[in-house]
Coordinates of C-alpha atoms in Angstrom, one line a residue:
Chain A
M963 CA 23.6 2.2 -0.1
T964 CA 26.1 4.9 0.8
A965 CA 23.6 7.7 0.5
E966 CA 23.9 8.4 4.1
E967 CA 27.4 9.6 3.7
L968 CA 26.6 11.8 0.7
D969 CA 26.8 15.5 1.1
I970 CA 23.1 16.5 0.6
Q971 CA 24.0 20.1 0.8
L972 CA 26.2 19.9 -2.2
F973 CA 23.3 18.6 -4.1
T974 CA 20.6 21.0 -2.9
T975 CA 22.9 24.0 -3.6
A976 CA 23.7 22.9 -7.1
I977 CA 20.0 22.2 -7.9
K978 CA 19.0 25.6 -6.4
Q979 CA 21.5 27.5 -8.5
A980 CA 20.8 25.6 -11.7
S981 CA 17.0 25.4 -11.5
G982 CA 15.8 27.7 -8.8
Y983 CA 14.1 24.8 -6.9
D984 CA 15.0 24.6 -3.3
F985 CA 15.2 21.2 -1.6
S986 CA 17.0 22.4 1.4
N987 CA 13.9 22.1 3.6
Y988 CA 12.9 18.7 2.5
S989 CA 12.8 15.9 5.0
E990 CA 16.3 14.5 5.3
K991 CA 15.7 10.8 5.1
S992 CA 13.4 10.8 2.1
L993 CA 15.6 13.2 0.2
R994 CA 18.7 11.0 0.8
R995 CA 16.7 8.0 -0.3
R996 CA 15.5 9.7 -3.5
L997 CA 19.0 11.0 -4.2
A998 CA 20.4 7.5 -3.9
K999 CA 17.7 6.2 -6.3
V1000 CA 18.5 9.0 -8.8
L1001 CA 22.2 8.2 -8.7
M1002 CA 21.4 4.6 -9.3
D1003 CA 19.0 5.2 -12.1
N1004 CA 21.4 7.6 -13.8
K1005 CA 24.4 5.4 -13.0
M1006 CA 26.4 8.3 -11.6
D1007 CA 28.2 9.2 -8.4
L1008 CA 27.3 12.4 -6.6
K1009 CA 30.3 14.3 -7.9
T1010 CA 29.4 13.6 -11.6
L1011 CA 25.7 14.3 -10.9
V1012 CA 26.5 17.7 -9.3
A1013 CA 28.9 18.6 -12.1
E1014 CA 26.3 17.7 -14.7
I1015 CA 23.6 19.7 -12.9
R1016 CA 25.8 22.8 -12.8
K1017 CA 26.6 22.8 -16.5
N1018 CA 23.3 21.6 -17.9
G1019 CA 20.1 23.3 -16.9
Q1020 CA 17.8 20.9 -18.7
F1021 CA 19.5 18.0 -16.8
A1022 CA 18.9 19.8 -13.6
E1023 CA 15.2 20.1 -14.4
K1024 CA 15.1 16.4 -15.2
I1025 CA 16.7 15.5 -11.8
V1026 CA 14.2 17.7 -10.0
K1027 CA 11.4 15.7 -11.6
E1028 CA 13.1 12.4 -10.6
I1029 CA 13.6 13.5 -7.0
T1030 CA 10.0 14.3 -6.3
V1031 CA 7.7 11.5 -5.4
N1032 CA 4.7 11.1 -7.8
T1033 CA 2.7 8.2 -6.5
T1034 CA -1.0 8.7 -6.3
E1035 CA -4.2 6.7 -6.6
L1036 CA -7.8 7.0 -7.6
F1037 CA -9.8 7.4 -4.3
R1038 CA -6.8 6.6 -2.1
D1039 CA -8.1 5.8 1.4
P1040 CA -11.8 5.3 0.6
A1041 CA -12.9 6.2 4.1
V1042 CA -11.6 9.7 3.6
W1043 CA -13.5 10.1 0.4
Q1044 CA -16.6 8.7 2.0
A1045 CA -16.2 11.4 4.7
I1046 CA -15.8 14.1 2.0
R1047 CA -18.9 12.8 0.3
Y1048 CA -21.2 12.5 3.3
R1049 CA -19.8 15.0 5.8
I1050 CA -18.0 17.8 3.9
L1051 CA -19.6 18.4 0.6
P1052 CA -23.2 18.6 2.0
Y1053 CA -21.9 21.6 4.0
F1054 CA -21.3 23.5 0.7
K1055 CA -24.4 22.3 -1.0
E1056 CA -26.2 25.7 -0.9
H1057 CA -23.1 27.7 -1.9
K1058 CA -23.2 29.2 -5.3
V1059 CA -19.6 28.2 -6.0
I1060 CA -17.2 25.8 -4.5
N1061 CA -13.4 26.3 -5.0
I1062 CA -11.1 23.3 -4.5
W1063 CA -7.4 23.2 -4.7
H1064 CA -5.4 19.9 -4.9
A1065 CA -1.9 21.0 -4.0
G1066 CA 0.8 18.6 -5.1
C1067 CA -1.6 16.7 -7.3
S1068 CA 1.0 14.7 -9.3
T1069 CA -0.7 12.8 -12.2
G1070 CA -4.1 14.0 -11.1
Q1071 CA -5.9 10.9 -9.9
E1072 CA -7.2 12.7 -6.8
V1073 CA -8.4 15.6 -8.9
Y1074 CA -10.5 13.2 -11.0
S1075 CA -11.7 11.4 -7.8
M1076 CA -13.0 14.7 -6.6
L1077 CA -14.7 15.6 -9.9
I1078 CA -16.4 12.2 -10.0
L1079 CA -17.6 12.7 -6.5
L1080 CA -18.8 16.2 -7.2
N1081 CA -20.7 14.9 -10.2
E1082 CA -22.4 12.1 -8.2
V1083 CA -23.7 14.6 -5.6
G1084 CA -24.8 17.1 -8.3
M1085 CA -22.3 19.8 -7.5
L1086 CA -19.9 19.6 -10.5
D1087 CA -21.4 22.6 -12.3
K1088 CA -20.7 25.0 -9.5
A1089 CA -17.3 23.6 -8.7
R1090 CA -13.9 25.1 -9.7
V1091 CA -11.2 22.4 -9.3
F1092 CA -7.5 23.2 -9.6
G1093 CA -4.6 20.8 -9.4
T1094 CA -1.0 22.0 -9.0
D1095 CA 2.4 20.4 -8.9
L1096 CA 6.0 21.6 -9.5
N1097 CA 6.6 18.8 -12.0
S1098 CA 5.3 19.9 -15.5
D1099 CA 5.6 16.3 -16.8
V1100 CA 3.1 14.9 -14.3
L1101 CA 0.8 17.8 -15.0
E1102 CA 0.8 16.9 -18.6
V1103 CA -0.3 13.3 -17.7
A1104 CA -2.9 14.8 -15.4
R1105 CA -4.3 17.0 -18.2
K1106 CA -4.6 14.0 -20.5
G1107 CA -6.2 11.9 -17.8
V1108 CA -4.9 8.7 -19.4
Y1109 CA -3.5 6.1 -17.0
K1110 CA -2.1 2.6 -17.1
Y1111 CA -4.9 0.1 -16.4
R1112 CA -2.6 -2.4 -14.8
F1113 CA -1.3 0.0 -12.2
N1114 CA -4.8 1.3 -11.4
I1115 CA -6.9 -1.8 -11.4
G1116 CA -6.7 -2.2 -7.7
Y1117 CA -8.2 1.2 -7.3
L1118 CA -11.5 0.3 -8.9
D1119 CA -12.3 -1.3 -5.5
N1120 CA -11.9 2.2 -4.0
F1121 CA -14.2 3.6 -6.7
D1122 CA -16.8 0.9 -5.7
K1123 CA -16.6 1.8 -2.0
V1124 CA -16.9 5.5 -2.5
I1125 CA -19.2 5.8 -5.4
K1126 CA -21.4 2.7 -5.3
E1127 CA -21.7 1.9 -1.6
N1128 CA -23.0 4.0 1.3
P1129 CA -21.1 3.3 4.5
Y1130 CA -24.0 4.7 6.5
N1131 CA -26.6 2.5 4.9
Y1132 CA -25.5 -0.8 3.5
E1133 CA -28.8 -1.5 1.9
I1134 CA -28.2 1.4 -0.5
F1135 CA -26.2 0.6 -3.7
Y1136 CA -25.7 3.1 -6.4
D1137 CA -25.2 1.2 -9.7
V1138 CA -22.8 3.5 -11.3
P1139 CA -20.9 2.1 -14.3
Y1140 CA -17.2 2.9 -14.7
S1141 CA -18.0 4.1 -18.2
K1142 CA -19.9 7.0 -16.8
Y1143 CA -16.5 8.5 -15.9
F1144 CA -13.7 6.6 -17.7
E1145 CA -13.1 4.1 -20.5
I1146 CA -11.2 1.0 -19.7
D1147 CA -9.2 -0.6 -22.6
K1148 CA -7.6 -3.8 -21.3
N1149 CA -5.8 -4.5 -24.6
K1150 CA -4.1 -1.2 -24.7
D1151 CA -3.8 -1.3 -20.9
L1152 CA -5.3 2.1 -20.5
I1153 CA -7.9 4.0 -18.4
T1154 CA -9.0 7.2 -20.1
M1155 CA -11.0 9.8 -18.2
N1156 CA -14.1 11.0 -20.0
K1157 CA -13.9 14.4 -21.7
F1158 CA -16.3 16.2 -19.4
L1159 CA -13.8 15.5 -16.6
T1160 CA -10.6 16.4 -18.3
E1161 CA -12.2 19.6 -19.7
K1162 CA -13.4 20.6 -16.2
A1163 CA -10.0 20.1 -14.4
V1164 CA -7.5 23.0 -14.4
F1165 CA -3.9 22.0 -13.9
K1166 CA -1.2 24.6 -13.2
K1167 CA 2.5 24.6 -12.2
H1168 CA 3.1 25.7 -8.6
D1169 CA 5.9 25.2 -6.2
L1170 CA 4.8 24.8 -2.5
V1171 CA 8.3 25.7 -1.4
Q1172 CA 8.3 29.3 -2.7
D1173 CA 5.1 30.3 -4.5
D1174 CA 2.1 32.1 -3.1
N1175 CA -1.5 31.4 -3.9
I1176 CA -1.4 31.8 -7.7
F1177 CA -5.2 31.7 -8.1
P1178 CA -7.4 34.8 -8.0
C1179 CA -9.7 33.3 -5.4
K1180 CA -9.7 31.6 -2.0
F1181 CA -10.7 28.1 -1.4
D1182 CA -13.4 26.1 0.4
I1183 CA -11.4 22.9 0.3
I1184 CA -7.6 22.4 0.0
M1185 CA -6.4 18.8 -0.4
C1186 CA -2.8 18.2 0.1
R1187 CA -2.3 14.6 0.8
N1188 CA 1.1 12.9 1.4
V1189 CA 3.0 15.9 0.2
I1190 CA 4.2 17.6 3.4
I1191 CA 5.6 14.3 4.7
Y1192 CA 8.5 15.2 2.4
F1193 CA 9.1 18.6 4.0
N1194 CA 10.8 19.4 7.3
Y1195 CA 9.2 21.3 10.1
N1196 CA 10.0 24.8 8.9
L1197 CA 8.8 24.1 5.4
Q1198 CA 5.6 22.5 6.7
N1199 CA 5.0 25.6 8.6
R1200 CA 5.3 27.8 5.5
V1201 CA 2.9 25.6 3.7
F1202 CA 0.3 25.7 6.5
Q1203 CA 0.6 29.5 6.5
L1204 CA 0.0 29.5 2.7
F1205 CA -3.0 27.2 3.1
H1206 CA -4.4 29.2 6.0
E1207 CA -4.2 32.4 3.9
S1208 CA -5.7 30.7 0.9
L1209 CA -8.8 29.2 2.7
Y1210 CA -12.0 30.9 3.5
P1211 CA -12.9 30.9 7.1
G1212 CA -14.7 27.5 7.7
G1213 CA -12.8 26.0 4.8
Y1214 CA -11.4 22.5 5.0
L1215 CA -7.8 21.4 4.8
I1216 CA -7.5 17.7 4.0
L1217 CA -4.1 16.1 4.7
G1218 CA -3.0 12.5 4.3
M1219 CA -4.1 9.8 6.7
H1220 CA -0.9 10.1 8.8
E1221 CA -0.2 13.8 8.5
T1222 CA -0.9 16.4 11.2
I1223 CA -0.4 20.2 11.6
L1224 CA 2.4 20.6 14.0
G1225 CA 3.5 24.0 15.4
P1226 CA 1.9 27.4 15.5
Y1227 CA -0.7 26.9 12.8
S1228 CA -2.4 24.1 14.6
S1229 CA -4.2 26.8 16.7
F1230 CA -5.7 28.4 13.7
F1231 CA -7.5 25.3 12.7
E1232 CA -10.1 23.2 14.4
K1233 CA -9.7 19.5 14.0
K1234 CA -12.9 17.7 12.9
E1235 CA -12.3 14.0 12.6
Q1236 CA -9.3 13.7 10.3
F1237 CA -9.9 17.1 8.8
Y1238 CA -8.8 20.7 9.7
V1239 CA -11.3 23.6 9.5
K1240 CA -10.0 27.1 9.4
K1241 CA -11.3 29.0 12.4
T1242 CA -13.4 32.0 11.8
T1243 CA -11.7 34.4 14.2
Chain B
M322 CA 23.0 -18.9 34.4
K323 CA 23.8 -18.5 30.7
V324 CA 21.1 -16.1 29.9
K325 CA 22.0 -13.8 32.8
G326 CA 25.6 -13.5 31.7
F327 CA 24.4 -12.6 28.3
M328 CA 21.9 -10.1 29.6
A329 CA 24.6 -8.4 31.6
K330 CA 26.4 -7.8 28.4
T331 CA 23.5 -6.4 26.5
E332 CA 22.6 -4.1 29.5
N333 CA 25.8 -2.3 29.1
I334 CA 25.2 -1.5 25.5
G335 CA 22.1 0.5 26.3
Y336 CA 19.9 -0.4 23.4
K337 CA 17.6 2.4 22.2
A338 CA 15.1 0.5 20.0
V339 CA 13.9 -2.8 18.7
I340 CA 12.7 -3.2 15.2
I341 CA 10.9 -6.2 13.8
G342 CA 10.1 -7.1 10.2
G343 CA 7.8 -9.8 9.1
S344 CA 5.4 -10.9 6.5
A345 CA 3.3 -14.0 5.9
G346 CA 3.2 -16.1 9.0
S347 CA 4.5 -13.4 11.3
F348 CA 1.2 -12.0 12.7
Q349 CA 0.7 -14.8 15.3
V350 CA 4.4 -14.5 16.3
V351 CA 4.2 -10.8 16.8
T352 CA 1.0 -11.2 18.8
N353 CA 2.7 -13.7 21.1
I354 CA 5.7 -11.4 21.6
L355 CA 3.5 -8.4 22.4
Q356 CA 1.5 -10.6 24.8
S357 CA 4.7 -11.5 26.6
L358 CA 6.3 -8.1 26.9
P359 CA 5.9 -6.4 30.3
A360 CA 4.0 -3.1 30.6
D361 CA 7.2 -1.4 31.6
F362 CA 9.1 -2.5 28.5
P363 CA 11.9 0.1 28.3
L364 CA 12.4 0.6 24.6
P365 CA 10.3 1.6 21.6
L366 CA 9.3 -1.4 19.5
L367 CA 9.0 -0.7 15.8
L368 CA 7.0 -3.1 13.6
C369 CA 7.3 -3.2 9.9
L370 CA 4.9 -5.9 8.8
H371 CA 3.5 -6.6 5.3
R372 CA -0.2 -6.9 5.2
L373 CA -2.7 -7.6 2.5
K374 CA -3.4 -4.6 0.4
H375 CA -7.0 -4.5 1.2
V376 CA -6.7 -5.2 4.9
R377 CA -5.8 -1.7 5.8
S378 CA -7.7 -1.2 9.0
G379 CA -8.2 -3.4 12.0
F380 CA -4.6 -4.5 12.2
V381 CA -3.7 -2.1 15.1
E382 CA -6.8 -3.3 17.0
A383 CA -5.9 -6.9 16.5
L384 CA -2.4 -6.4 17.7
S385 CA -3.6 -4.3 20.7
L386 CA -5.9 -7.0 22.0
K387 CA -3.3 -8.8 24.0
S388 CA -0.6 -6.2 24.2
K389 CA 0.2 -4.5 27.5
L390 CA 1.9 -1.8 25.5
P391 CA 0.0 0.8 23.4
V392 CA 0.1 -0.1 19.7
I393 CA 0.2 3.0 17.5
E394 CA 0.4 3.7 13.8
P395 CA 2.6 6.8 13.9
F396 CA 1.9 10.1 12.1
D397 CA 4.6 11.7 10.1
K398 CA 7.2 13.4 12.3
D399 CA 5.9 11.8 15.5
A400 CA 8.5 11.4 18.2
I401 CA 9.6 7.8 19.0
K402 CA 9.0 7.1 22.6
P403 CA 10.0 4.1 24.8
G404 CA 7.3 1.7 26.0
K405 CA 5.3 2.1 22.8
V406 CA 4.7 -0.3 19.9
Y407 CA 4.8 1.5 16.5
L408 CA 3.3 -0.2 13.5
A409 CA 4.2 1.0 10.0
P410 CA 0.9 2.4 8.6
A411 CA -0.6 0.6 5.6
N412 CA 0.5 1.9 2.3
Y413 CA 3.3 4.0 3.6
H414 CA 7.0 3.5 4.0
M415 CA 8.1 4.2 7.6
Y416 CA 11.5 5.9 7.9
I417 CA 13.3 6.6 11.2
E418 CA 14.8 10.1 11.1
L419 CA 17.7 11.4 13.1
G420 CA 16.3 13.2 16.2
N421 CA 14.2 10.2 17.1
R422 CA 11.3 10.8 14.9
F423 CA 9.3 9.0 12.2
A424 CA 9.1 10.1 8.6
L425 CA 6.5 8.6 6.3
S426 CA 6.7 8.3 2.6
T427 CA 4.4 7.1 -0.3
E428 CA 7.4 6.4 -2.6
E429 CA 7.1 3.5 -5.0
T430 CA 6.9 0.0 -3.5
V431 CA 10.3 -1.7 -2.9
N432 CA 10.4 -5.4 -3.4
H433 CA 6.7 -5.1 -4.2
S434 CA 6.2 -3.9 -0.6
R435 CA 5.0 -0.7 1.0
P436 CA 5.9 -0.6 3.8
S437 CA 9.3 -1.8 2.9
I438 CA 11.1 -3.6 5.7
D439 CA 14.5 -2.8 4.1
L440 CA 13.8 0.9 4.2
S441 CA 12.6 0.9 7.8
F442 CA 15.6 -1.2 8.8
I443 CA 18.2 0.8 6.9
T444 CA 17.0 4.2 8.2
A445 CA 16.7 2.8 11.8
A446 CA 20.3 1.4 11.5
H447 CA 21.5 4.9 10.6
A448 CA 19.5 6.5 13.3
F449 CA 20.3 4.1 16.2
Q450 CA 23.7 2.7 15.0
N451 CA 24.9 0.0 17.4
K452 CA 22.0 0.7 19.8
L453 CA 19.5 -1.2 17.7
I454 CA 18.1 -4.7 17.8
G455 CA 16.8 -5.9 14.5
I456 CA 14.7 -9.0 14.1
I457 CA 13.4 -10.8 11.0
L458 CA 10.4 -13.2 11.3
S459 CA 8.5 -15.5 9.0
G460 CA 7.7 -14.2 5.5
A461 CA 7.2 -15.2 1.9
N462 CA 9.5 -12.7 0.2
K463 CA 13.0 -11.4 0.6
D464 CA 12.3 -7.9 1.9
G465 CA 14.3 -7.2 5.1
A466 CA 17.3 -9.3 4.3
Y467 CA 19.4 -6.4 3.1
G468 CA 18.1 -4.1 5.9
L469 CA 19.1 -6.6 8.6
K470 CA 22.5 -6.9 7.1
V471 CA 22.9 -3.1 7.3
I472 CA 21.8 -3.2 11.0
A473 CA 24.5 -5.8 11.6
E474 CA 27.1 -3.8 9.7
M475 CA 26.3 -0.7 11.8
G476 CA 27.0 -2.7 14.9
G477 CA 23.4 -3.5 15.9
F478 CA 22.3 -6.8 17.3
T479 CA 20.5 -8.9 14.7
I480 CA 18.2 -11.9 15.2
V481 CA 16.5 -14.2 12.6
Q482 CA 13.7 -16.4 13.6
D483 CA 14.7 -20.1 13.2
P484 CA 13.5 -20.9 9.7
N485 CA 12.5 -24.4 10.9
Q486 CA 9.9 -22.7 13.0
C487 CA 8.6 -20.3 10.3
E488 CA 5.4 -20.8 8.4
M489 CA 7.1 -19.2 5.4
P490 CA 10.9 -19.3 5.6
T491 CA 11.7 -17.3 2.5
M492 CA 12.4 -14.1 4.4
T493 CA 14.5 -15.7 7.1
D494 CA 16.5 -17.8 4.6
A495 CA 17.2 -14.8 2.5
A496 CA 18.5 -12.9 5.6
I497 CA 20.7 -15.8 6.6
N498 CA 22.1 -16.3 3.1
L499 CA 22.9 -12.7 2.7
F500 CA 24.6 -12.5 6.1
P501 CA 25.3 -15.8 7.9
K502 CA 26.5 -14.2 11.1
H503 CA 23.0 -13.3 12.4
N504 CA 21.8 -14.9 15.5
V505 CA 19.3 -17.6 14.5
W506 CA 16.9 -18.1 17.4
T507 CA 13.6 -19.7 18.2
I508 CA 10.7 -17.5 19.1
E509 CA 10.9 -18.6 22.7
K510 CA 14.5 -17.4 22.9
I511 CA 13.7 -14.2 21.1
T512 CA 10.8 -13.4 23.4
N513 CA 12.9 -14.3 26.5
F514 CA 15.6 -12.0 25.3
L515 CA 13.2 -9.1 24.8
I516 CA 11.5 -9.6 28.2
N517 CA 14.8 -9.3 29.9
L518 CA 15.9 -6.1 28.2
K519 CA 16.6 -3.4 30.7

């Protein structure tokens, strides 16, 4: 792999001019790695890629989609979802409305995880759940709520842990069938989310790098998991500012298992276990 | 003494980090190495070990039991500090960024693995250049072979656990086949080498 020698700036400049997307504040190592992968997948060297990006806007859009990482899982990190279920959601139980934003939601599995959880605790009706991503292709997948069974079969264990078991009382077992939330078709290799979930979710295009809060409301919970790991310190800071402005006081910011708030915004949040709560003053 | 002469040579190089990759059959080996290392071990020790998909917690605790050095699963952008053992977190790739920091990624699996030893090794090689010691232990797939070669090509010091000693020699064999010039050592020799690093 010769990605290390490549001129990243040449690439980010060309992309910015052709598509408006700005990757200059992405984390260096992952961007190099993604670029190397894109070059390999497209069987191009950097010079050809940059030239193609400059003369073909659609190609530039395609490369933007390939550069971004789109991995996600149903109930990734069950312990986090158990904590959301038993520690965070009860706090909003008496609220009339609960607004939730999944920033960088990719193909939407976390949005559906949240909707399923909300339904289990009887809060779905008063919830407004939004998922955003900069990649319109993944959003289209998210809207349909149809996934490969084979790639997701491992995550049914996660479902069991979060939905059927109670970590605080092992004698409790909720016998919730998968069919309550999705249909599994092993022959077609598909998992299809039930209609009441896909109709409830709202997916919109949003770029964390440059867009403000595009919703006409503030949020009680913002989930942004394993997204800021791809951003450098400066860009992370911008995103924390956006999240801080977009949360109600007392609102929760939920990051990935190995993400933290570094820098000035850490003092505007109180850390509760692995979650960040926006301070009231 | 042979070892002493050799150590004198490595001392001058001023290594900045040790990175170890392993899979099936490496847990006990790593535990033994950690048990042997002194509390004042002078370098960061980076571990990229495959683990079973559903055994995501408890690994740090198990490794910590006998280690005199703190064992940590790093957070994204954490600084890499000497005298600490860093274990690639479950279900993340662990990159080493310039500026002595970690970067985590949830990119697709590589060689069916996340963390990928190749990715940790390659990024460490670029970050530490010839100041890096790379070690491949027992394992049942080929992850790490390419990464160890990159470390060697960047001038780093590379060691492969003697395949005769491995519970699963696929990984060590792959590393040696791809680049025969690695040092092939027994665990005793590897441990002794690490203990004597200054």
